[in-house]
Amino acid sequence: MRRGTQAGKGRENRQREPGLLAQLRRPPGGRDGRIMLLGQFLDRAGSGVWGASSVLYFTFVTGLDARKLGLLLGAAGVAGIVGSPLAGRLAARSPVRALLIGCHLLRLVTLGLMLVCTGFYVLLPVVAVTSLGDRAAKTLEMLFATRLAGERRTTYQALSRSSANAGYAFGAGIAAVGLAVGTHGAYRALILADALSFLVAAALVWRTREPRDPGRVTARSGGAATADRSPAPNPWRDRGYLRFVLLDIPMNLDDSILNVGLPLWLVNHTEAPRAIVPAFLVINTVLVVVLQIRVSARVGEPRQAASAVLVYGVTTLGCCTVLATATGGGAWSASIALLVSAALVTGAELMRSVSSWELAVSLAPREARAPYLGVAGMAQSIQKSAGPLLMTGAVLTAGPAGWLVLGVAVAGLSVVQRRGSLRRLDAVLPVAAPVGSRRTAPQL
């Protein structure tokens, strides 16, 4: 009876859900929510500039060869993995707002150092710290939004994804202009533009207020509020949550499929023209901006997020199956198959963007969300490091069979992730922890 009532309310809320522009004007969190979304847009615009120009900058301006460039990017990936849990641990003890400002300013300083440092051994720690700050900032944004938006965090996540994708596209457009000029001064101007985006983002975060953390306050029987002094659960000792994070790594592979798998498969295994590679990004950006709000409106509860994991697996399987058949025809049939695959992998991304975050929050104990979300953020960081290697070293090498094996594996793991998440949700959601008692995170 209760679930039926909640489902009816959910359908009613979805029917009343405003459009994207209306949501951006009045997002969850009000004024602070609007400021944070603008800050994220500028941050991602800078990241778009960096992502489109960094490899060429290190190649043509600093003169790094392919081996050193690979080591540089590998070190950045490892540092990024460390950034998420480090941010979560610090956020459990310090204000999230101050930490986020610190991450923006840290990246401002490291990018400034890149403009004056050209040696490989100097650039190595600078780039690593930049990546660490980038991943830490994303985790802190996630925690800030979770506290700010409350029960409307799914809607906020949808707005965040839409603004972030628009920011990436805007930044890539700026980078295209600089790359077209192609001079050393133009490359340095792009790095400076990225640094400037962090400075403005830090200023915007400074204008917000520190969001209240409900996990740090419990109610006394008399109604007064007091700080909870009991030891918080440790995510590194919570096997059930660690299993969720481990399974969440392949639930992020859509990123590597889109950015690495599709372009290399087109070039090396199909007759499709290379001119359609930019269309992959266009399809992805447009669909995310247009559909993210609608998808998120249908995944407003933790159990719906668990079901979205299964949809992710099925959609990824469909994408991989279409890619496996893209080698059998000519240029037209291959182009159509690749564009359909780009749309399917974007559909998987839409599912992942709401399910991964919602489950990471819902499966974590309320009083220890900061360190738990820090650990959860490692899934995306690990995928960004290991996913491209999986694409180039295994999937593409194996040919069409590699895509089929990948699709079946992701679909199978999505079933396991859904079942495990539902079991943990059944243990967490229906029963409230006794007032003043120490809460132990449930195991899967």
XYZ file of C-alpha atoms in Angstrom:
444
model
C 0.000 0.000 0.000
C 2.802 2.373 0.933
C 4.828 1.626 -2.186
C 1.745 2.080 -4.351
C 1.105 5.482 -2.805
C 4.741 6.484 -3.338
C 4.586 5.328 -6.953
C 1.435 7.368 -7.513
C 3.101 10.446 -6.026
C 6.146 9.809 -8.191
C 4.035 9.728 -11.366
C 2.249 12.887 -10.301
C 5.553 14.662 -9.636
C 6.923 13.592 -13.019
C 3.898 15.042 -14.777
C 4.449 18.357 -13.013
C 8.228 18.426 -13.587
C 9.160 21.741 -15.304
C 11.383 21.907 -18.354
C 15.135 22.432 -18.420
C 15.116 26.236 -18.577
C 12.537 26.536 -15.792
C 14.557 24.134 -13.635
C 17.734 26.125 -14.230
C 15.975 29.290 -13.090
C 14.667 27.586 -9.930
C 16.920 24.621 -9.206
C 16.993 22.600 -5.987
C 18.893 24.654 -3.438
C 17.590 27.983 -4.740
C 20.175 30.757 -5.089
C 23.091 28.581 -3.986
C 22.012 25.893 -6.438
C 22.035 28.376 -9.327
C 25.472 29.660 -8.348
C 26.891 26.136 -8.123
C 25.462 25.165 -11.517
C 27.034 28.255 -13.090
C 30.320 27.424 -11.391
C 30.155 23.870 -12.724
C 29.464 25.148 -16.239
C 32.575 27.356 -16.131
C 34.660 24.599 -14.530
C 33.679 22.126 -17.248
C 34.227 24.741 -19.950
C 37.803 25.007 -18.711
C 38.046 21.214 -18.640
C 36.776 21.128 -22.224
C 39.541 23.500 -23.252
C 42.106 21.387 -21.405
C 40.842 18.062 -22.744
C 40.927 19.234 -26.352
C 44.324 20.930 -26.217
C 46.473 19.334 -23.486
C 47.971 16.498 -25.571
C 48.915 18.869 -28.389
C 50.252 21.413 -25.883
C 52.571 18.849 -24.293
C 53.632 17.621 -27.747
C 54.260 20.865 -29.626
C 54.971 23.402 -26.863
C 56.825 21.412 -24.198
C 58.278 18.911 -26.700
C 57.391 15.636 -24.937
C 57.658 12.432 -26.948
C 54.956 9.739 -26.962
C 56.581 7.700 -24.170
C 56.876 10.607 -21.769
C 53.406 11.807 -22.662
C 52.019 8.375 -21.817
C 53.800 8.398 -18.453
C 52.490 11.887 -17.768
C 48.884 10.943 -18.478
C 49.267 7.687 -16.526
C 50.501 9.555 -13.457
C 47.557 11.931 -13.790
C 45.160 8.985 -13.851
C 46.630 7.419 -10.708
C 46.554 10.750 -8.866
C 42.918 11.171 -9.877
C 42.041 7.888 -8.196
C 43.510 9.171 -4.931
C 41.664 12.495 -5.182
C 38.151 11.157 -4.544
C 38.675 9.316 -1.223
C 41.011 12.067 -0.016
C 38.311 14.674 -0.621
C 35.712 12.541 1.137
C 37.931 12.076 4.182
C 38.684 15.786 4.439
C 35.005 16.708 3.944
C 34.076 14.632 6.991
C 36.124 17.047 9.118
C 36.144 20.369 7.250
C 33.576 22.584 5.462
C 32.884 21.357 1.935
C 32.650 24.899 0.594
C 36.157 25.825 1.759
C 37.613 22.586 0.413
C 35.999 23.124 -2.986
C 37.382 26.653 -3.204
C 40.779 25.222 -2.296
C 40.573 22.661 -5.122
C 39.755 25.370 -7.668
C 42.652 27.521 -6.467
C 44.998 24.529 -6.411
C 44.294 23.862 -10.088
C 44.703 27.559 -10.825
C 48.217 27.431 -9.373
C 49.234 24.179 -11.099
C 48.058 25.388 -14.499
C 50.015 28.576 -13.955
C 53.095 26.448 -13.265
C 52.566 24.566 -16.538
C 52.989 27.827 -18.421
C 56.498 28.315 -17.023
C 57.644 24.695 -16.552
C 58.639 22.642 -19.589
C 60.791 19.834 -18.153
C 59.235 16.380 -17.911
C 60.269 15.749 -14.290
C 58.802 19.090 -13.221
C 55.612 18.615 -15.194
C 55.038 15.130 -13.768
C 54.063 16.215 -10.206
C 52.317 19.354 -11.515
C 50.028 17.393 -13.834
C 49.433 14.747 -11.139
C 48.366 17.371 -8.591
C 46.116 18.984 -11.212
C 44.360 15.665 -11.792
C 44.076 15.046 -8.046
C 42.459 18.451 -7.578
C 40.106 17.821 -10.489
C 38.763 14.532 -9.110
C 38.613 15.911 -5.575
C 36.590 18.887 -6.811
C 34.074 16.613 -8.543
C 33.599 14.574 -5.369
C 33.144 17.733 -3.300
C 30.607 19.069 -5.817
C 28.701 15.822 -5.472
C 28.708 16.048 -1.678
C 27.801 19.753 -1.739
C 24.857 19.020 -4.035
C 23.713 16.067 -1.918
C 23.491 18.290 1.149
C 22.096 21.281 -0.737
C 19.394 19.550 -2.780
C 18.260 17.031 -0.172
C 15.561 14.731 -1.508
C 15.654 16.542 -4.866
C 19.240 15.488 -5.505
C 18.246 13.482 -8.606
C 16.813 16.609 -10.212
C 19.916 18.577 -9.277
C 22.103 15.842 -10.764
C 20.191 16.107 -14.035
C 20.699 19.864 -14.150
C 24.358 19.375 -13.256
C 24.850 16.887 -16.105
C 23.146 19.205 -18.597
C 25.176 22.254 -17.568
C 28.394 20.214 -17.469
C 27.908 18.869 -20.993
C 27.095 22.335 -22.264
C 30.278 23.548 -20.556
C 32.408 20.818 -22.143
C 31.008 21.663 -25.582
C 31.606 25.385 -25.048
C 35.174 24.745 -23.929
C 35.854 22.440 -26.875
C 34.631 25.198 -29.199
C 37.047 27.674 -27.623
C 39.854 25.125 -27.964
C 39.041 24.602 -31.648
C 39.713 28.289 -32.312
C 43.063 28.183 -30.519
C 44.096 24.937 -32.201
C 43.216 26.407 -35.585
C 45.665 29.271 -34.911
C 48.250 26.700 -33.827
C 50.949 29.010 -32.453
C 52.707 28.570 -29.123
C 51.012 31.736 -27.923
C 47.587 30.330 -28.838
C 48.268 27.116 -26.903
C 49.345 29.096 -23.843
C 46.244 31.273 -24.146
C 44.102 28.112 -23.963
C 45.859 26.979 -20.779
C 45.353 30.454 -19.347
C 41.637 30.303 -20.234
C 41.361 27.008 -18.355
C 43.053 28.554 -15.312
C 40.763 31.571 -15.476
C 37.713 29.299 -15.366
C 38.891 27.889 -12.018
C 39.410 31.367 -10.600
C 35.870 32.423 -11.512
C 34.446 29.104 -10.244
C 36.198 29.629 -6.892
C 34.736 33.138 -6.651
C 31.256 31.766 -7.321
C 31.569 29.047 -4.679
C 32.740 31.722 -2.217
C 29.356 33.442 -2.724
C 27.439 30.358 -1.578
C 26.687 29.254 1.969
C 27.978 26.066 3.525
C 25.184 23.468 3.136
C 23.921 21.858 6.322
C 25.038 18.288 6.904
C 22.083 16.406 8.449
C 24.337 13.467 9.242
C 26.202 15.442 11.891
C 23.091 16.215 13.925
C 20.750 13.850 15.736
C 17.642 14.610 17.722
C 17.445 14.152 21.467
C 14.304 12.656 22.924
C 13.499 16.094 24.269
C 13.623 17.644 20.804
C 16.965 19.488 21.053
C 19.724 18.936 18.530
C 23.167 17.686 19.441
C 26.253 16.611 17.548
C 26.539 12.846 17.061
C 29.746 11.831 18.842
C 29.526 8.107 18.056
C 32.176 6.752 15.665
C 30.983 6.846 12.067
C 31.060 3.718 9.893
C 34.241 3.221 7.878
C 33.674 2.692 4.133
C 36.936 0.724 3.828
C 35.554 -1.850 6.269
C 32.116 -1.990 4.688
C 32.407 -4.960 2.324
C 28.930 -4.432 0.920
C 29.631 -0.845 -0.110
C 33.068 -1.732 -1.477
C 31.411 -4.428 -3.585
C 29.008 -1.800 -4.930
C 31.934 0.496 -5.814
C 33.837 -2.357 -7.478
C 30.830 -3.252 -9.638
C 30.277 0.425 -10.409
C 33.581 0.547 -12.321
C 32.243 -1.380 -15.367
C 29.010 0.619 -15.012
C 31.086 3.640 -16.122
C 32.564 2.092 -19.264
C 30.272 4.131 -21.520
C 32.847 6.933 -21.228
C 35.655 4.842 -22.749
C 33.347 3.314 -25.351
C 32.320 6.765 -26.582
C 35.681 8.537 -26.435
C 38.072 5.692 -27.268
C 36.231 2.670 -28.612
C 34.032 4.293 -31.250
C 36.684 6.503 -32.916
C 39.335 3.743 -33.037
C 36.840 1.153 -34.234
C 35.778 3.498 -37.025
C 39.364 4.161 -38.128
C 40.745 0.631 -37.903
C 37.811 -1.715 -38.555
C 35.175 0.002 -40.728
C 34.802 1.791 -44.056
C 33.049 4.771 -42.462
C 34.557 8.207 -43.195
C 36.579 9.803 -40.417
C 34.563 12.997 -40.822
C 31.730 11.516 -38.733
C 33.889 11.184 -35.583
C 32.862 14.665 -34.326
C 29.231 13.588 -34.737
C 29.700 11.195 -31.805
C 30.303 14.117 -29.452
C 27.493 16.145 -30.999
C 24.984 13.302 -30.544
C 26.150 12.731 -26.989
C 25.993 16.401 -25.992
C 22.605 17.094 -27.564
C 20.925 13.981 -26.146
C 22.279 14.566 -22.635
C 21.191 18.212 -22.578
C 17.731 17.424 -24.001
C 16.922 14.157 -22.218
C 18.720 14.231 -18.871
C 15.874 15.991 -17.024
C 13.268 13.579 -18.420
C 15.311 10.510 -17.555
C 16.034 11.762 -14.051
C 12.339 12.480 -13.473
C 11.682 8.757 -13.944
C 14.445 7.726 -11.540
C 13.548 9.660 -8.416
C 13.837 6.859 -5.855
C 16.695 4.558 -4.840
C 14.935 1.366 -5.987
C 14.245 2.960 -9.382
C 17.951 3.801 -9.570
C 18.768 0.137 -8.936
C 16.482 -0.839 -11.830
C 18.190 1.776 -14.041
C 21.436 -0.163 -13.569
C 19.852 -3.091 -15.409
C 18.746 -0.767 -18.222
C 22.348 0.448 -18.415
C 23.583 -3.095 -18.934
C 21.013 -3.906 -21.607
C 21.649 -0.642 -23.463
C 25.423 -1.204 -23.379
C 24.897 -4.710 -24.709
C 22.827 -3.267 -27.567
C 25.549 -0.727 -28.350
C 28.273 -3.386 -28.401
C 26.173 -5.682 -30.594
C 25.624 -2.942 -33.168
C 29.351 -2.131 -33.159
C 30.202 -5.790 -33.750
C 28.084 -5.720 -36.932
C 29.548 -2.431 -38.220
C 32.381 -4.208 -40.066
C 30.199 -6.239 -42.380
C 29.081 -3.563 -44.871
C 30.238 -0.523 -46.751
C 30.722 3.075 -45.698
C 27.029 3.934 -45.422
C 25.999 0.928 -43.333
C 29.058 1.326 -41.090
C 28.333 5.024 -40.587
C 24.724 4.323 -39.630
C 25.784 1.564 -37.221
C 28.353 3.824 -35.562
C 25.899 6.708 -35.175
C 23.293 4.350 -33.701
C 25.960 3.055 -31.313
C 26.750 6.631 -30.251
C 23.063 7.165 -29.454
C 22.861 3.872 -27.522
C 25.979 4.529 -25.464
C 24.600 7.973 -24.662
C 21.414 6.273 -23.468
C 23.567 4.129 -21.203
C 25.297 7.268 -19.927
C 21.924 8.813 -19.088
C 21.064 5.761 -16.997
C 24.448 5.708 -15.309
C 24.423 9.391 -14.448
C 21.310 9.017 -12.297
C 21.729 5.481 -10.976
C 25.379 5.640 -9.927
C 25.055 8.858 -7.918
C 21.680 8.034 -6.354
C 22.836 4.591 -5.229
C 26.170 5.911 -3.958
C 24.222 8.300 -1.710
C 21.377 5.978 -0.719
C 23.587 2.999 0.119
C 25.852 5.101 2.352
C 25.044 5.686 6.037
C 23.716 9.220 6.447
C 26.193 10.096 9.192
C 29.200 9.050 7.067
C 28.255 10.158 3.576
C 31.361 12.268 3.016
C 33.945 9.449 3.277
C 31.584 6.972 1.611
C 31.024 9.223 -1.402
C 34.760 9.774 -1.594
C 35.255 6.023 -1.967
C 32.397 5.820 -4.476
C 34.067 8.487 -6.604
C 36.986 6.108 -7.164
C 34.873 4.019 -9.560
C 34.828 6.710 -12.215
C 38.503 7.566 -11.669
C 39.583 3.932 -12.022
C 37.503 3.556 -15.164
C 39.116 6.620 -16.708
C 42.528 5.025 -16.134
C 41.743 1.398 -16.973
C 38.922 1.820 -19.509
C 41.055 3.086 -22.421
C 43.544 0.260 -21.813
C 40.681 -2.246 -21.861
C 39.453 -0.807 -25.171
C 42.812 -0.765 -26.920
C 44.393 -3.834 -25.333
C 41.494 -6.283 -25.349
C 38.224 -5.245 -26.981
C 39.533 -3.726 -30.228
C 42.251 -6.361 -30.538
C 39.676 -9.177 -30.357
C 37.541 -7.657 -33.114
C 33.735 -8.090 -33.196
C 33.945 -10.864 -30.613
C 35.563 -8.425 -28.218
C 32.550 -6.110 -28.375
C 30.139 -8.997 -27.827
C 32.075 -10.269 -24.815
C 32.216 -6.756 -23.343
C 28.478 -6.218 -23.818
C 27.533 -9.556 -22.265
C 29.917 -8.981 -19.339
C 28.534 -5.505 -18.563
C 24.940 -6.738 -18.853
C 25.661 -9.663 -16.516
C 27.398 -7.466 -13.962
C 24.491 -5.016 -14.086
C 22.186 -7.835 -12.943
C 24.511 -8.553 -10.014
C 24.734 -4.847 -9.144
C 20.953 -4.432 -9.225
C 20.321 -7.423 -6.957
C 22.974 -6.403 -4.465
C 21.737 -2.809 -4.360
C 18.135 -3.860 -3.809
C 19.130 -6.175 -0.948
C 21.056 -3.400 0.748
C 18.247 -0.887 0.170
C 15.742 -3.299 1.719
C 17.996 -3.429 4.789
C 18.544 0.345 4.995
C 15.397 2.168 3.896
C 12.450 0.625 5.758
C 14.022 0.693 9.229
C 15.171 3.897 10.903
C 18.145 3.670 13.249
C 17.225 4.108 16.939
C 17.807 7.615 18.256
C 21.279 8.032 19.733
C 22.353 4.514 18.768
C 25.486 3.727 16.847
C 24.592 2.780 13.308
C 26.564 0.034 11.614
C 26.536 -0.017 7.840
C 24.763 -3.148 6.589
C 26.657 -5.741 4.606
C 25.559 -7.253 1.323
